[in-house]
Amino acid sequence: MEAARQTYAAGKVQDYLKQIGRVVVIEGKELAVFRTSGDEFYALENRNPHPKGGPLAEGIVSGHYLYDPLYDWKIDLRTGEVQAPDKGQATVYPVHIDGDTIFIGI
Amino acid sequence: MTSNREKLVLIGNGMAGVGTIEQILKLGGNYDITVFGSEPYPNYNRIMLSYVLEGSKNVDDIILNDWNWYKENGITLHTGTAVTRIDGESRKVIAENGLTADYDKVIIATGSNSFILPIPGSGKEGVVGFRDIADCEAMLQAAKEYNKAAVIGGGLLGLEAAKGLVNLGMDVTVVHLMEDLMERQLDHTAASMLKAELERQGVKFAMGKQTVELTGEERVSGLRFSDGTELEAQFVVMAVGIKPNVDVAKASGIEVNRGIVVDDYLQTSLENVYSVGECAEHRGACYGLVAPLFEQGNVLAKHLSGAETKPYEGSVVSTKLKISGVDVFSAGEFIDTPEHTVISAKDDWKRTYKKILLKDNMIVGAVLFGDVTESANLQKLVKQGSEMTDDIYADVMGTGCCGGGGAKKTASVESMPGEEIVCGCNGVTKKAIVDAIQDNGFTTVDEIKACTGATRSCGGCKPVVEQILQYVLGDGFEQSAKTGICGCTTLSRDEIVAEIRAKGLTTTKEVMNVLGWKQEEGCSKCRPAVNYYLGMIYPDMHEDEKESRFVNERMSANIQKDGTFTVVPRMYGGVTTPEDLKRIADVSIKYDVKVVKVTGGQRLDLIGVKKEDVPKVWEELDMPSGYAYAKSLRTVKTCVGSQFCRFGTQDSMGVGAMLERKYERLDFPAKFKMAVNGCPRNCAESCTKDIGIVGNDGGWEVFIGGNGGIKPRIADSFCKVKTDEELVEICSAVMQYYRETGNYQERTSEWVERLGLDQIKSAILDNEEERKALAQRIDFALSQVNDPWKKMLNDDSTRSALFEKAEIR
């Protein structure tokens, strides 16, 4: 069912700080890319699922959760799902690492 | 997979029916569910239509269950599909478009329709009821095209409609048959007060008028009354009552009186067919209010889920008007007769009215106007038929002494049965609220609201929800006085600080691992807090964790909702120079700053800087950071003082700038503000600052714990000093004591109240040795700080990771 994705190289592991998001623009689409303390990488559309919107990249990362910077919603980085009591979902994109290069599928 | 489940069909996609389904799902009732609704919307909150009309909410806001909810729960939903009848023989529900659904059980929850007066002209264009979204939209539309409106009916719905139309700019007259408004809920006194209040708000009234005809051609142009008089109106809302919608039941051969007749388990005369809500008639009563719907729904849900339940024995109805600024409440009996004992209090100046009716000393009814804080309590007392006691009297009528009733109110929440509905708008029971608090560790009404929906609509139940919260937290206080600083730990702030010192813990990660955090890397509440405590304890050794800082502090600028940032340079004591102003202006133009604003703390906000431009703006400003984002010293507000002011006795600008330079950049538990005034005229407003300093002839008076923010508090006078050196020592000691004992995020206003002014005074004023030690510790911490803007400009890799976008094609 999933539409075919194109994969883009998005820099090296060391370009990303642990637990701090970074904005990556691929083909005009703005993503927030996160590196967890365990060196897992996640990519979300840099758009807060909160009705007022806003960015995600500046949130606080804890494990594979993100606390968004504007409204403190807790979001699962793996699925984009907003945790109760709030509701919503951020769009996630697949990331894989080859050597020390990050690849993101759009 | 679904073949052996029983089939449940709900006719009517409204609050009563869907509320019942929600309960069934919660109880684990095992059904394949199909819902038919005649409106083209998912389930919405009808009682909030008044807010839609008022413009404070739109249709999306009042949707209770969106399309997803049906999908997630595997419910088949047919909107825009009216059911014509139920065939009891073949066990099928048949809809007008030929759609059928097999059933094992059926719930009829078709609600009611507006009752349209059977008078000539009532079919004309521009005549509507006030029941559904379509009516609401017609009213919004009419307000754009026409000016004069009439609302027939001075009951709850009519008044809400009238106020809505007034808000939309229409000239509205309420036509009412009786001499009193809401005569089925209010006594003469309350009704008169209500009328006067609404007249003040712009609603006109035609009382004691019977409408006999609506005049006009195609469209209505006016009303004719039985006394021969007329009223002009191009738009008419009929709000004279509701008529249970019993068509489906009638067509299916089910016994119908005024409504669909049901027994105490909501069973109709046809086997396996039930009915709840406004369409049902129970023991001769049809209810047009929301609380009974949920009470009926709860009984039916339990019954259908095979759970044990008491029979439904009818509801005590109470009323609240949803018009902003008009608080009216009534419950039970409200018109006094000779057999009642009446307790009442009317205050014409405050425009409040309170009445309680007793029969044989039992509380049987109440009316409140103006002040409805006791409504939830009274509703319960009426429902229980409680006996009047001195305590209840004191509670409800007030005794003139403050604070006496608090404990008793909590006790009444304690005795409330779990299944009692607290939030009538959303059908939330006490048990649901208690469970939500206990399961999730909630400590605020907002959390309860987001989880259960209680208080989400009219908000009338908020006091009770607060009491339940107090009761649940207060009761478990023995065990859970250890509620911890957040959900990740049961340890308090003091315990965490003690453990860090005792075990020599050095990073947030270490703290969380060693002290057994539930969520390994903490959350947005505890990580910044622990990072602060570590920095406070080890000012020289702790390496500040950017990843544990809230965005504003990490970026050293304030994030705005669109993701741009605000940059605020330092302006010591609120004083700047023409050269600096010129530079600020040049940079603002170059980087297309959206707004330059003078802040409350006497400096300049450059609002709307693009994230990637923030470091360049800092560089070109070449000024120190103003820390507008930080839990740190923000500003020292000053007046003109002795340098220029004819009244000034002290150099406030000079001392203010000196203090700001001395204490800038250091972390505090929360933001910190100061003010220095040259004389007791207090032009820089010391009374609302964390430390406020007022100059007088021969010295300074120091105030602490003031706040102008969310919880305003006037500062307490702390001490008087003679010299600037003493002033600095006192400020240092107060600030360091606050740094060491304050909870993260706790302002000094709360800190002073928690510790008590006396304790702070004795720690600092009575103990010279400790005062000097505190001052030394803050000086040591201050020796470790650097300007974050400069630091970031010199750290290429961090700056680029934080601020720059990686562009990939």
Short mmCIF file of C-alpha atoms in Angstrom, two decimals, chain A residues 8-11 15-28 30 37-38 52-55 57-65 67-72 74 85-86, chain B residues 64 66 442 447 450-451 488 509 519-525 527-528 546-551 554-555 559-563 565 611 797-798 800-802 804-809:
data_model
loop_
_atom_site.label_atom_id
_atom_site.label_comp_id
_atom_site.label_asym_id
_atom_site.label_seq_id
_atom_site.Cartn_x
_atom_site.Cartn_y
_atom_site.Cartn_z
CA TYR A 8 18.16 10.77 0.53
CA ALA A 9 21.50 10.95 2.31
CA ALA A 10 21.14 13.40 5.19
CA GLY A 11 24.64 13.81 6.54
CA ASP A 15 26.42 16.03 12.45
CA TYR A 16 23.63 15.39 14.94
CA LEU A 17 23.78 16.10 18.66
CA LYS A 18 22.36 13.46 20.95
CA GLN A 19 18.84 14.21 22.17
CA ILE A 20 18.68 17.43 20.20
CA GLY A 21 16.63 17.78 17.05
CA ARG A 22 17.91 19.17 13.79
CA VAL A 23 15.98 20.62 10.89
CA VAL A 24 16.66 18.92 7.56
CA VAL A 25 15.02 20.14 4.38
CA ILE A 26 14.67 17.52 1.68
CA GLU A 27 13.22 18.56 -1.66
CA GLY A 28 11.51 21.46 0.05
CA GLU A 30 11.01 20.29 6.29
CA SER A 37 21.01 8.85 23.49
CA GLY A 38 21.22 5.28 22.15
CA LYS A 52 -1.88 25.56 16.35
CA GLY A 53 1.01 23.84 14.57
CA GLY A 54 4.58 25.02 14.97
CA PRO A 55 7.90 23.17 14.82
CA ALA A 57 12.72 20.03 16.18
CA GLU A 58 13.31 22.03 19.38
CA GLY A 59 11.57 19.61 21.73
CA ILE A 60 13.05 17.64 24.62
CA VAL A 61 13.98 14.06 23.71
CA SER A 62 13.60 11.31 26.30
CA GLY A 63 14.16 7.73 25.13
CA HIS A 64 12.09 7.44 21.98
CA TYR A 65 9.70 10.14 23.09
CA TYR A 67 8.12 16.55 24.39
CA ASP A 68 7.14 19.17 21.85
CA PRO A 69 8.64 22.63 22.37
CA LEU A 70 5.46 24.68 22.26
CA TYR A 71 2.73 22.73 24.01
CA ASP A 72 4.65 19.99 25.82
CA LYS A 74 4.45 13.81 24.41
CA PRO A 85 -4.33 12.65 27.31
CA ASP A 86 -3.65 14.59 24.10
CA LEU B 64 -17.85 14.57 20.88
CA ASP B 66 -15.21 12.09 15.49
CA PHE B 442 -3.00 13.77 37.85
CA GLU B 447 -5.30 17.00 33.22
CA ALA B 450 -8.10 16.39 28.88
CA CYS B 451 -8.51 12.78 29.93
CA CYS B 488 8.96 9.75 36.69
CA LYS B 509 21.38 10.47 33.54
CA GLN B 519 11.12 6.72 32.63
CA GLU B 520 14.82 6.21 32.11
CA GLU B 521 15.63 9.59 30.62
CA GLY B 522 12.99 11.52 32.52
CA CYS B 523 10.51 13.94 31.02
CA SER B 524 10.21 17.60 30.15
CA LYS B 525 9.45 18.37 33.79
CA ARG B 527 15.15 16.77 33.25
CA PRO B 528 15.35 20.58 33.34
CA LYS B 546 21.66 21.57 26.53
CA GLU B 547 19.47 18.55 25.84
CA SER B 548 17.87 18.97 29.26
CA ARG B 549 16.99 22.60 28.69
CA PHE B 550 13.68 23.90 27.52
CA VAL B 551 13.95 25.20 23.95
CA ARG B 554 18.85 25.95 24.83
CA MET B 555 18.58 28.45 21.99
CA ILE B 559 10.42 30.64 20.56
CA GLN B 560 7.17 31.98 19.11
CA LYS B 561 4.27 29.84 18.00
CA ASP B 562 5.34 29.99 14.35
CA GLY B 563 8.85 28.77 15.16
CA PHE B 565 12.44 33.59 17.77
CA LYS B 611 15.83 30.57 13.48
CA SER B 797 29.47 22.79 15.46
CA THR B 798 26.85 23.35 18.17
CA SER B 800 25.20 24.84 13.20
CA ALA B 801 23.48 21.79 14.73
CA LEU B 802 21.08 23.98 16.67
CA GLU B 804 21.05 25.81 10.73
CA LYS B 805 18.86 23.85 8.39
CA ALA B 806 20.50 21.09 6.39
CA GLU B 807 19.28 21.51 2.80
CA ILE B 808 19.21 18.34 0.74
CA ARG B 809 18.15 17.97 -2.84
#
